[in-house]
Amino acid sequence: MNTRIPARRLGQSALAFRPRATYGTTPSRSISLLPWKKAKGKKKAPKKGTIDPNDPLANPMLDRWFEKHNPKAMPQPPEPRTGTLSEHPTSLWKPEMEIPGYRDGMNPQEVQALKEVVEQRKKAVEAEREHALHALRLDPAPRARRRFERKMVIRDVSRQQRITKAIKIARTERQLLFRSQDLPISTKKLTRLMHLIAGKTIEEAMVQLRFSKKRIARDVLKGLQVARDEAIAKRGMGLGPASTPLTRHKQKQELKKLVHDAAIEAAAKAEQAGLNEEEKLWAVKDAKNRAKVEHIEKAQDEDPYMADGSNVRPWTKGGQLVELRDGTKKRVHDPTEMYIDQAWVGKGDESKSPEFRARGRINMLTHRSASKLFSLIIIIIISDRFSVLLKEEKTRLRISEEIQKKRDNRKLWLPLVDRPVTSQRQYCLW
């Protein structure tokens, strides 16, 4: 027979059976001078979760009810049942059955070749999908691009493959336009720095900015370094003269000769030392490797660039003397060296604010940059940005040749025209 007793009444039922004392007693406590030691005669407390039958307040029914209805216990989800396909030879669900083109009776070599074909097909599909995803950014308007290409082809055919001078220059010479971010400085102060670096090479301009006393020169120097790095990475500028097949062949022949001479010298030394055949082979091999390493180190020592990208080119008397547009002359040592062809200053971002006047009139004030309000004081930060156009010394060489060619082709100036005298008479003609 089951009895239904509320939970709040279970604790009261146990207290009802506790014997009550009819007189007052003083409880005895064991006092210990050492608090970290247990007092003598004190019983150990029962472990948590166990029922002490000698406890007068123990209620086994209440304890079992709390064990079954623990509010802190979180429900645990059931463990998922996992399984794999059977790998038995006679199983219907073999992994090879999912390969397109698989059939029973194929040997392992045919199965492996079929797997390789399927893998290549998957890679091709992934490449097509990747190309389609990149086309959203690289080729957003394919129809417009095809129309433009068709237009350019028709133009080339109509001109019989003749190109203009501007197109030829754009195909043969490199350049990069760099625009800096807004700098907190006036236009006049920044213009002075642009006049300072215009026409100089990258290295000369960086040296001038490094030792400049102006505060903004440090920001211009950082921007010039970024422009130089972008020109090298994006346009391939300033990488030195391109290696032709002839120069590469000469370098290979030089390396081969060095290795051959080192091997002959090592073999002669090993013969004099009286080494056996195996030791001779190792000595020759070490000599060859040492010659290759020395050749690489020599090439690295001749590299004109430092760790920070600065170009350290020793002063030489060679080079080609070129004439600039302003009549000055300059000696060019490396045709691929970068220089600042143009440098100018532009205004930064502008903002407008209303100025309320009398009789309902409003004037719009234009600020060079955003105005900021601090404790009822309007602070207007004037900002500007600079732009530099980087080119290679090839451009200066071409300009110098054009100036010289124009000077050579000009007609000779004559103070008196050398022509026969006409209308000769013995009388005056006035």
CSV table of C-alpha atoms in Angstrom, one decimal:
chain,number,residue,atom,x,y,z
A,1,MET,CA,0.0,0.0,0.0
A,2,ASN,CA,1.4,3.4,-1.1
A,3,THR,CA,0.9,6.5,0.9
A,4,ARG,CA,1.0,10.0,-0.7
A,5,ILE,CA,2.7,12.4,1.7
A,6,PRO,CA,3.7,15.9,0.7
A,7,ALA,CA,7.4,16.7,0.7
A,8,ARG,CA,7.0,19.5,3.2
A,9,ARG,CA,5.4,17.1,5.7
A,10,LEU,CA,8.1,14.5,5.6
A,11,GLY,CA,10.5,16.5,7.6
A,12,GLN,CA,7.9,17.3,10.2
A,13,SER,CA,7.0,13.7,10.7
A,14,ALA,CA,10.5,12.8,11.7
A,15,LEU,CA,10.6,15.6,14.3
A,16,ALA,CA,7.4,14.4,15.8
A,17,PHE,CA,9.0,11.2,17.0
A,18,ARG,CA,12.0,12.9,18.7
A,19,PRO,CA,11.9,12.5,22.5
A,20,ARG,CA,11.6,15.8,24.3
A,21,ALA,CA,13.5,16.5,27.5
A,22,THR,CA,11.6,17.5,30.6
A,23,TYR,CA,14.5,19.3,32.3
A,24,GLY,CA,17.4,21.4,31.1
A,25,THR,CA,20.8,20.0,30.6
A,26,THR,CA,24.1,21.6,29.8
A,27,PRO,CA,25.8,20.1,26.8
A,28,SER,CA,29.4,19.1,27.3
A,29,ARG,CA,31.9,20.3,24.6
A,30,SER,CA,35.5,19.0,24.2
A,31,ILE,CA,37.9,22.0,24.0
A,32,SER,CA,41.2,21.6,22.2
A,33,LEU,CA,44.1,24.1,22.3
A,34,LEU,CA,45.1,22.9,18.8
A,35,PRO,CA,42.4,23.8,16.3
A,36,TRP,CA,44.0,21.9,13.5
A,37,LYS,CA,43.8,18.7,15.5
A,38,LYS,CA,40.6,16.8,16.1
A,39,ALA,CA,39.2,16.8,19.6
A,40,LYS,CA,39.5,13.5,21.5
A,41,GLY,CA,36.3,11.5,21.7
A,42,LYS,CA,34.7,13.3,18.7
A,43,LYS,CA,33.1,10.9,16.3
A,44,LYS,CA,33.7,11.1,12.6
A,45,ALA,CA,31.0,12.6,10.4
A,46,PRO,CA,29.4,10.1,8.1
A,47,LYS,CA,30.2,10.4,4.4
A,48,LYS,CA,28.0,12.4,2.2
A,49,GLY,CA,25.3,10.4,0.6
A,50,THR,CA,25.3,7.7,3.3
A,51,ILE,CA,22.5,7.1,5.9
A,52,ASP,CA,23.4,6.9,9.5
A,53,PRO,CA,21.0,4.6,11.3
A,54,ASN,CA,21.9,6.1,14.8
A,55,ASP,CA,21.0,9.6,13.8
A,56,PRO,CA,17.7,10.5,15.6
A,57,LEU,CA,16.8,13.0,12.8
A,58,ALA,CA,17.5,10.6,9.9
A,59,ASN,CA,14.6,10.0,7.6
A,60,PRO,CA,15.4,7.3,5.0
A,61,MET,CA,12.3,7.9,3.0
A,62,LEU,CA,13.2,11.6,2.6
A,63,ASP,CA,16.8,10.8,1.7
A,64,ARG,CA,15.7,8.4,-1.1
A,65,TRP,CA,13.2,11.0,-2.4
A,66,PHE,CA,16.0,13.6,-2.7
A,67,GLU,CA,18.3,11.2,-4.4
A,68,LYS,CA,15.6,10.5,-7.1
A,69,HIS,CA,14.6,14.2,-7.4
A,70,ASN,CA,17.9,16.0,-7.4
A,71,PRO,CA,17.3,19.5,-8.9
A,72,LYS,CA,21.0,20.1,-9.6
A,73,ALA,CA,21.4,17.0,-11.8
A,74,MET,CA,21.3,18.0,-15.5
A,75,PRO,CA,19.6,15.6,-17.9
A,76,GLN,CA,22.1,13.7,-20.1
A,77,PRO,CA,21.3,13.2,-23.8
A,78,PRO,CA,21.4,9.7,-25.1
A,79,GLU,CA,24.6,8.6,-26.8
A,80,PRO,CA,24.3,8.5,-30.6
A,81,ARG,CA,24.6,5.3,-32.3
A,82,THR,CA,27.4,5.4,-34.8
A,83,GLY,CA,28.2,2.8,-37.4
A,84,THR,CA,30.4,2.2,-40.5
A,85,LEU,CA,29.9,0.4,-43.7
A,86,SER,CA,30.9,-3.2,-43.8
A,87,GLU,CA,34.2,-3.9,-45.4
A,88,HIS,CA,33.5,-7.6,-46.0
A,89,PRO,CA,34.4,-8.8,-49.5
A,90,THR,CA,30.9,-9.9,-50.2
A,91,SER,CA,29.2,-6.9,-48.7
A,92,LEU,CA,26.8,-4.8,-50.8
A,93,TRP,CA,28.0,-1.5,-49.2
A,94,LYS,CA,31.7,-1.6,-50.2
A,95,PRO,CA,33.3,1.9,-50.5
A,96,GLU,CA,34.4,1.0,-54.1
A,97,MET,CA,30.8,0.7,-55.2
A,98,GLU,CA,30.4,4.5,-54.9
A,99,ILE,CA,33.2,5.2,-57.4
A,100,PRO,CA,31.8,6.1,-60.8
A,101,GLY,CA,32.7,3.5,-63.4
A,102,TYR,CA,33.5,0.7,-60.9
A,103,ARG,CA,32.4,-2.9,-61.8
A,104,ASP,CA,32.9,-6.3,-60.2
A,105,GLY,CA,36.0,-8.2,-61.3
A,106,MET,CA,38.4,-5.3,-61.5
A,107,ASN,CA,41.9,-5.9,-60.3
A,108,PRO,CA,43.6,-3.6,-57.7
A,109,GLN,CA,45.6,-1.7,-60.4
A,110,GLU,CA,42.4,-0.8,-62.3
A,111,VAL,CA,40.7,0.3,-59.1
A,112,GLN,CA,43.7,2.6,-58.3
A,113,ALA,CA,43.7,4.1,-61.8
A,114,LEU,CA,40.0,4.7,-61.5
A,115,LYS,CA,40.4,6.4,-58.2
A,116,GLU,CA,43.1,8.7,-59.6
A,117,VAL,CA,40.8,9.7,-62.5
A,118,VAL,CA,38.0,10.5,-60.1
A,119,GLU,CA,40.3,12.5,-57.9
A,120,GLN,CA,41.4,14.5,-61.0
A,121,ARG,CA,37.8,15.2,-61.9
A,122,LYS,CA,37.1,16.4,-58.3
A,123,LYS,CA,40.1,18.8,-58.5
A,124,ALA,CA,38.9,20.1,-61.9
A,125,VAL,CA,35.4,20.8,-60.5
A,126,GLU,CA,36.9,22.5,-57.4
A,127,ALA,CA,39.1,24.7,-59.7
A,128,GLU,CA,36.1,25.7,-61.8
A,129,ARG,CA,34.1,26.5,-58.7
A,130,GLU,CA,37.0,28.6,-57.3
A,131,HIS,CA,37.3,30.4,-60.6
A,132,ALA,CA,33.6,31.2,-60.6
A,133,LEU,CA,33.8,32.6,-57.1
A,134,HIS,CA,36.8,34.7,-57.9
A,135,ALA,CA,35.2,35.9,-61.1
A,136,LEU,CA,32.7,37.9,-59.1
A,137,ARG,CA,35.6,40.2,-58.1
A,138,LEU,CA,38.1,39.8,-61.0
A,139,ASP,CA,35.6,39.7,-63.9
A,140,PRO,CA,32.3,41.3,-62.6
A,141,ALA,CA,31.0,42.2,-66.1
A,142,PRO,CA,32.2,39.6,-68.7
A,143,ARG,CA,29.9,40.9,-71.5
A,144,ALA,CA,31.3,44.4,-71.2
A,145,ARG,CA,34.8,43.0,-71.0
A,146,ARG,CA,34.3,41.1,-74.3
A,147,ARG,CA,32.8,44.1,-76.0
A,148,PHE,CA,35.8,46.2,-75.0
A,149,GLU,CA,38.3,43.5,-76.2
A,150,ARG,CA,36.4,43.3,-79.5
A,151,LYS,CA,36.6,47.1,-79.8
A,152,MET,CA,40.3,47.1,-79.2
A,153,VAL,CA,41.0,44.3,-81.7
A,154,ILE,CA,39.0,46.2,-84.4
A,155,ARG,CA,41.0,49.3,-83.6
A,156,ASP,CA,44.3,47.5,-84.0
A,157,VAL,CA,43.3,45.9,-87.2
A,158,SER,CA,42.1,49.2,-88.7
A,159,ARG,CA,45.4,50.9,-87.8
A,160,GLN,CA,47.3,47.9,-89.2
A,161,GLN,CA,48.9,47.1,-85.9
A,162,ARG,CA,50.4,50.6,-85.6
A,163,ILE,CA,50.4,51.9,-82.0
A,164,THR,CA,50.6,55.4,-80.7
A,165,LYS,CA,53.6,56.8,-78.8
A,166,ALA,CA,51.7,56.8,-75.5
A,167,ILE,CA,50.8,53.1,-75.8
A,168,LYS,CA,54.4,52.2,-76.7
A,169,ILE,CA,55.7,54.1,-73.7
A,170,ALA,CA,53.1,52.4,-71.4
A,171,ARG,CA,54.2,49.0,-72.7
A,172,THR,CA,58.0,49.5,-72.4
A,173,GLU,CA,58.3,51.7,-69.2
A,174,ARG,CA,57.0,51.2,-65.7
A,175,GLN,CA,55.5,53.7,-63.3
A,176,LEU,CA,53.5,53.9,-60.1
A,177,LEU,CA,51.3,56.6,-58.6
A,178,PHE,CA,51.1,56.6,-54.8
A,179,ARG,CA,48.7,58.7,-52.8
A,180,SER,CA,49.3,59.1,-49.0
A,181,GLN,CA,46.7,59.4,-46.3
A,182,ASP,CA,45.7,62.7,-44.8
A,183,LEU,CA,48.5,64.4,-42.9
A,184,PRO,CA,47.9,67.1,-40.3
A,185,ILE,CA,49.8,69.9,-41.9
A,186,SER,CA,49.2,72.9,-44.1
A,187,THR,CA,49.6,72.9,-47.8
A,188,LYS,CA,52.5,75.4,-47.8
A,189,LYS,CA,54.7,73.4,-45.5
A,190,LEU,CA,54.1,70.1,-47.3
A,191,THR,CA,54.8,71.8,-50.7
A,192,ARG,CA,58.3,72.7,-49.6
A,193,LEU,CA,59.1,69.1,-49.0
A,194,MET,CA,57.7,68.1,-52.3
A,195,HIS,CA,59.9,70.6,-54.0
A,196,LEU,CA,62.8,69.1,-52.1
A,197,ILE,CA,62.4,65.5,-53.3
A,198,ALA,CA,61.0,66.1,-56.8
A,199,GLY,CA,63.4,64.8,-59.4
A,200,LYS,CA,65.6,62.9,-57.0
A,201,THR,CA,66.0,59.2,-56.8
A,202,ILE,CA,64.3,57.2,-54.1
A,203,GLU,CA,67.5,56.8,-52.1
A,204,GLU,CA,68.5,60.5,-52.4
A,205,ALA,CA,65.0,61.6,-51.4
A,206,MET,CA,65.0,59.3,-48.3
A,207,VAL,CA,68.3,60.7,-47.2
A,208,GLN,CA,67.1,64.2,-47.5
A,209,LEU,CA,63.9,63.4,-45.5
A,210,ARG,CA,65.8,61.5,-42.9
A,211,PHE,CA,68.0,64.6,-42.0
A,212,SER,CA,65.3,67.1,-42.5
A,213,LYS,CA,64.3,69.3,-39.4
A,214,LYS,CA,60.7,69.4,-40.3
A,215,ARG,CA,58.4,67.3,-38.2
A,216,ILE,CA,56.2,66.1,-41.1
A,217,ALA,CA,59.3,64.8,-42.9
A,218,ARG,CA,59.1,61.5,-40.9
A,219,ASP,CA,55.6,60.8,-42.2
A,220,VAL,CA,56.6,61.6,-45.7
A,221,LEU,CA,59.6,59.3,-45.4
A,222,LYS,CA,57.3,56.4,-44.2
A,223,GLY,CA,55.0,57.1,-47.1
A,224,LEU,CA,57.9,57.1,-49.6
A,225,GLN,CA,59.1,53.7,-48.2
A,226,VAL,CA,55.6,52.3,-48.7
A,227,ALA,CA,55.5,53.6,-52.3
A,228,ARG,CA,58.9,52.0,-53.0
A,229,ASP,CA,57.8,48.7,-51.7
A,230,GLU,CA,54.6,48.8,-53.7
A,231,ALA,CA,56.5,49.7,-56.9
A,232,ILE,CA,58.8,46.7,-56.3
A,233,ALA,CA,56.0,44.2,-55.5
A,234,LYS,CA,53.3,45.4,-58.0
A,235,ARG,CA,55.3,46.8,-61.0
A,236,GLY,CA,58.6,45.0,-60.6
A,237,MET,CA,60.6,48.3,-60.6
A,238,GLY,CA,64.1,48.7,-59.2
A,239,LEU,CA,65.1,45.0,-59.6
A,240,GLY,CA,68.3,45.7,-61.5
A,241,PRO,CA,69.0,45.0,-65.2
A,242,ALA,CA,67.1,42.0,-66.5
A,243,SER,CA,69.1,38.8,-67.0
A,244,THR,CA,69.2,37.8,-70.7
A,245,PRO,CA,69.7,34.3,-71.8
A,246,LEU,CA,73.3,35.2,-72.7
A,247,THR,CA,74.1,36.5,-69.2
A,248,ARG,CA,72.5,33.4,-67.7
A,249,HIS,CA,74.6,31.2,-69.9
A,250,LYS,CA,77.7,33.1,-68.9
A,251,GLN,CA,76.9,32.7,-65.2
A,252,LYS,CA,76.4,28.9,-65.6
A,253,GLN,CA,79.7,28.6,-67.5
A,254,GLU,CA,81.5,30.6,-64.8
A,255,LEU,CA,80.0,28.4,-62.0
A,256,LYS,CA,80.9,25.2,-64.0
A,257,LYS,CA,84.5,26.4,-64.4
A,258,LEU,CA,84.8,27.2,-60.7
A,259,VAL,CA,83.5,23.8,-59.7
A,260,HIS,CA,85.8,22.0,-62.2
A,261,ASP,CA,88.9,23.9,-61.0
A,262,ALA,CA,88.1,23.1,-57.4
A,263,ALA,CA,87.6,19.4,-58.1
A,264,ILE,CA,90.9,19.2,-60.0
A,265,GLU,CA,92.7,20.9,-57.2
A,266,ALA,CA,91.1,18.7,-54.5
A,267,ALA,CA,92.0,15.5,-56.5
A,268,ALA,CA,95.6,16.6,-56.8
A,269,LYS,CA,95.9,17.3,-53.0
A,270,ALA,CA,94.3,13.9,-52.2
A,271,GLU,CA,96.8,12.2,-54.6
A,272,GLN,CA,99.7,13.8,-52.8
A,273,ALA,CA,98.3,12.9,-49.4
A,274,GLY,CA,98.0,9.2,-50.4
A,275,LEU,CA,94.3,8.8,-49.8
A,276,ASN,CA,92.3,5.8,-51.0
A,277,GLU,CA,89.6,6.0,-53.7
A,278,GLU,CA,86.7,6.5,-51.4
A,279,GLU,CA,88.4,9.3,-49.5
A,280,LYS,CA,89.4,11.0,-52.8
A,281,LEU,CA,85.7,10.9,-53.9
A,282,TRP,CA,84.6,12.5,-50.7
A,283,ALA,CA,87.4,15.2,-50.9
A,284,VAL,CA,86.3,16.1,-54.5
A,285,LYS,CA,82.7,16.2,-53.5
A,286,ASP,CA,83.4,18.6,-50.6
A,287,ALA,CA,85.5,20.8,-52.8
A,288,LYS,CA,82.6,21.1,-55.3
A,289,ASN,CA,80.1,22.0,-52.6
A,290,ARG,CA,82.5,24.5,-51.1
A,291,ALA,CA,82.9,26.2,-54.5
A,292,LYS,CA,79.2,26.5,-55.0
A,293,VAL,CA,78.7,28.0,-51.5
A,294,GLU,CA,81.4,30.5,-52.2
A,295,HIS,CA,79.8,31.5,-55.5
A,296,ILE,CA,76.4,32.0,-53.7
A,297,GLU,CA,78.0,34.1,-50.9
A,298,LYS,CA,79.8,36.2,-53.5
A,299,ALA,CA,76.5,36.9,-55.3
A,300,GLN,CA,74.9,37.8,-52.0
A,301,ASP,CA,77.7,40.2,-51.1
A,302,GLU,CA,77.2,42.0,-54.4
A,303,ASP,CA,73.5,42.5,-53.7
A,304,PRO,CA,73.1,46.3,-53.5
A,305,TYR,CA,70.1,46.2,-51.1
A,306,MET,CA,70.2,46.3,-47.3
A,307,ALA,CA,67.7,44.7,-44.9
A,308,ASP,CA,65.5,47.7,-44.8
A,309,GLY,CA,65.3,48.0,-48.5
A,310,SER,CA,67.8,50.8,-48.9
A,311,ASN,CA,70.0,50.6,-52.0
A,312,VAL,CA,73.7,50.7,-51.3
A,313,ARG,CA,75.4,51.2,-54.7
A,314,PRO,CA,79.1,52.2,-54.5
A,315,TRP,CA,80.2,55.3,-56.4
A,316,THR,CA,81.6,54.5,-59.8
A,317,LYS,CA,82.9,56.6,-62.6
A,318,GLY,CA,81.0,54.7,-65.2
A,319,GLY,CA,77.4,55.1,-66.2
A,320,GLN,CA,75.7,57.1,-68.9
A,321,LEU,CA,75.5,60.9,-68.8
A,322,VAL,CA,71.9,62.1,-69.6
A,323,GLU,CA,70.4,65.5,-70.1
A,324,LEU,CA,67.2,66.4,-68.2
A,325,ARG,CA,64.4,68.7,-69.4
A,326,ASP,CA,65.7,71.7,-67.3
A,327,GLY,CA,69.1,71.5,-69.0
A,328,THR,CA,70.9,69.8,-66.1
A,329,LYS,CA,72.9,66.7,-66.6
A,330,LYS,CA,73.0,63.5,-64.5
A,331,ARG,CA,74.9,60.2,-64.6
A,332,VAL,CA,72.8,57.1,-64.6
A,333,HIS,CA,74.4,53.8,-63.4
A,334,ASP,CA,71.3,51.5,-63.3
A,335,PRO,CA,68.5,51.9,-65.9
A,336,THR,CA,66.0,50.3,-63.5
A,337,GLU,CA,66.7,52.6,-60.6
A,338,MET,CA,63.5,54.4,-59.4
A,339,TYR,CA,63.2,58.2,-59.2
A,340,ILE,CA,60.4,60.6,-58.3
A,341,ASP,CA,59.2,62.1,-61.6
A,342,GLN,CA,56.5,64.2,-60.1
A,343,ALA,CA,55.5,65.2,-56.5
A,344,TRP,CA,52.5,67.4,-55.6
A,345,VAL,CA,50.2,68.2,-52.7
A,346,GLY,CA,46.4,67.9,-52.6
A,347,LYS,CA,43.8,69.0,-50.1
A,348,GLY,CA,42.4,66.5,-47.7
A,349,ASP,CA,38.7,65.7,-47.0
A,350,GLU,CA,36.4,68.7,-46.7
A,351,SER,CA,33.3,69.1,-44.5
A,352,LYS,CA,30.6,71.8,-44.4
A,353,SER,CA,28.8,73.3,-41.4
A,354,PRO,CA,26.1,76.0,-41.3
A,355,GLU,CA,26.6,79.5,-39.9
A,356,PHE,CA,23.3,81.0,-38.9
A,357,ARG,CA,23.2,84.8,-39.6
A,358,ALA,CA,20.6,87.5,-39.0
A,359,ARG,CA,17.2,87.7,-40.8
A,360,GLY,CA,17.1,83.9,-41.4
A,361,ARG,CA,20.2,83.8,-43.5
A,362,ILE,CA,22.6,80.8,-43.4
A,363,ASN,CA,26.1,80.7,-44.6
A,364,MET,CA,27.8,77.3,-45.3
A,365,LEU,CA,31.4,77.1,-44.0
A,366,THR,CA,33.8,74.7,-45.7
A,367,HIS,CA,36.4,73.1,-43.4
A,368,ARG,CA,39.5,71.4,-44.7
A,369,SER,CA,38.8,68.4,-42.4
A,370,ALA,CA,36.2,67.4,-39.7
A,371,SER,CA,35.7,69.9,-36.9
A,372,LYS,CA,35.8,68.7,-33.4
A,373,LEU,CA,34.2,70.3,-30.4
A,374,PHE,CA,36.0,70.2,-27.0
A,375,SER,CA,34.6,72.2,-24.1
A,376,LEU,CA,32.8,74.7,-26.4
A,377,ILE,CA,36.0,75.3,-28.5
A,378,ILE,CA,35.9,74.4,-32.2
A,379,ILE,CA,39.3,72.9,-33.3
A,380,ILE,CA,39.7,72.7,-37.1
A,381,ILE,CA,42.5,70.3,-38.1
A,382,ILE,CA,44.0,71.2,-41.5
A,383,SER,CA,45.0,68.1,-43.4
A,384,ASP,CA,46.6,67.5,-46.7
A,385,ARG,CA,47.9,64.5,-48.7
A,386,PHE,CA,50.9,64.2,-51.0
A,387,SER,CA,51.2,62.1,-54.2
A,388,VAL,CA,54.3,60.9,-55.9
A,389,LEU,CA,54.8,59.4,-59.4
A,390,LEU,CA,57.6,56.9,-59.5
A,391,LYS,CA,59.4,56.0,-62.7
A,392,GLU,CA,62.6,54.2,-63.7
A,393,GLU,CA,65.8,55.8,-65.2
A,394,LYS,CA,64.8,54.3,-68.5
A,395,THR,CA,62.4,57.2,-68.9
A,396,ARG,CA,65.2,59.7,-68.4
A,397,LEU,CA,67.4,57.9,-70.9
A,398,ARG,CA,64.6,58.1,-73.5
A,399,ILE,CA,63.9,61.8,-72.8
A,400,SER,CA,67.6,62.6,-73.1
A,401,GLU,CA,67.8,60.8,-76.5
A,402,GLU,CA,64.7,62.7,-77.7
A,403,ILE,CA,66.3,66.0,-76.7
A,404,GLN,CA,69.5,65.2,-78.4
A,405,LYS,CA,67.7,64.0,-81.5
A,406,LYS,CA,65.6,67.2,-81.7
A,407,ARG,CA,68.7,69.3,-81.3
A,408,ASP,CA,70.4,67.4,-84.1
A,409,ASN,CA,67.5,67.7,-86.5
A,410,ARG,CA,66.9,71.4,-86.1
A,411,LYS,CA,67.6,73.7,-89.0
A,412,LEU,CA,70.6,76.0,-89.0
A,413,TRP,CA,69.8,79.6,-88.2
A,414,LEU,CA,71.1,82.2,-90.7
A,415,PRO,CA,71.3,85.9,-90.0
A,416,LEU,CA,71.0,86.7,-93.8
A,417,VAL,CA,69.1,84.5,-96.2
A,418,ASP,CA,71.3,83.3,-99.0
A,419,ARG,CA,69.2,84.0,-102.0
A,420,PRO,CA,69.9,85.8,-105.3
A,421,VAL,CA,69.1,89.5,-105.7
A,422,THR,CA,66.3,90.3,-108.0
A,423,SER,CA,65.1,93.5,-109.8
A,424,GLN,CA,68.6,94.9,-110.3
A,425,ARG,CA,68.4,98.4,-112.0
A,426,GLN,CA,70.6,101.4,-112.4
A,427,TYR,CA,67.9,103.7,-111.0
A,428,CYS,CA,66.6,103.9,-107.5
A,429,LEU,CA,63.3,102.2,-106.8
A,430,TRP,CA,61.8,104.6,-104.4
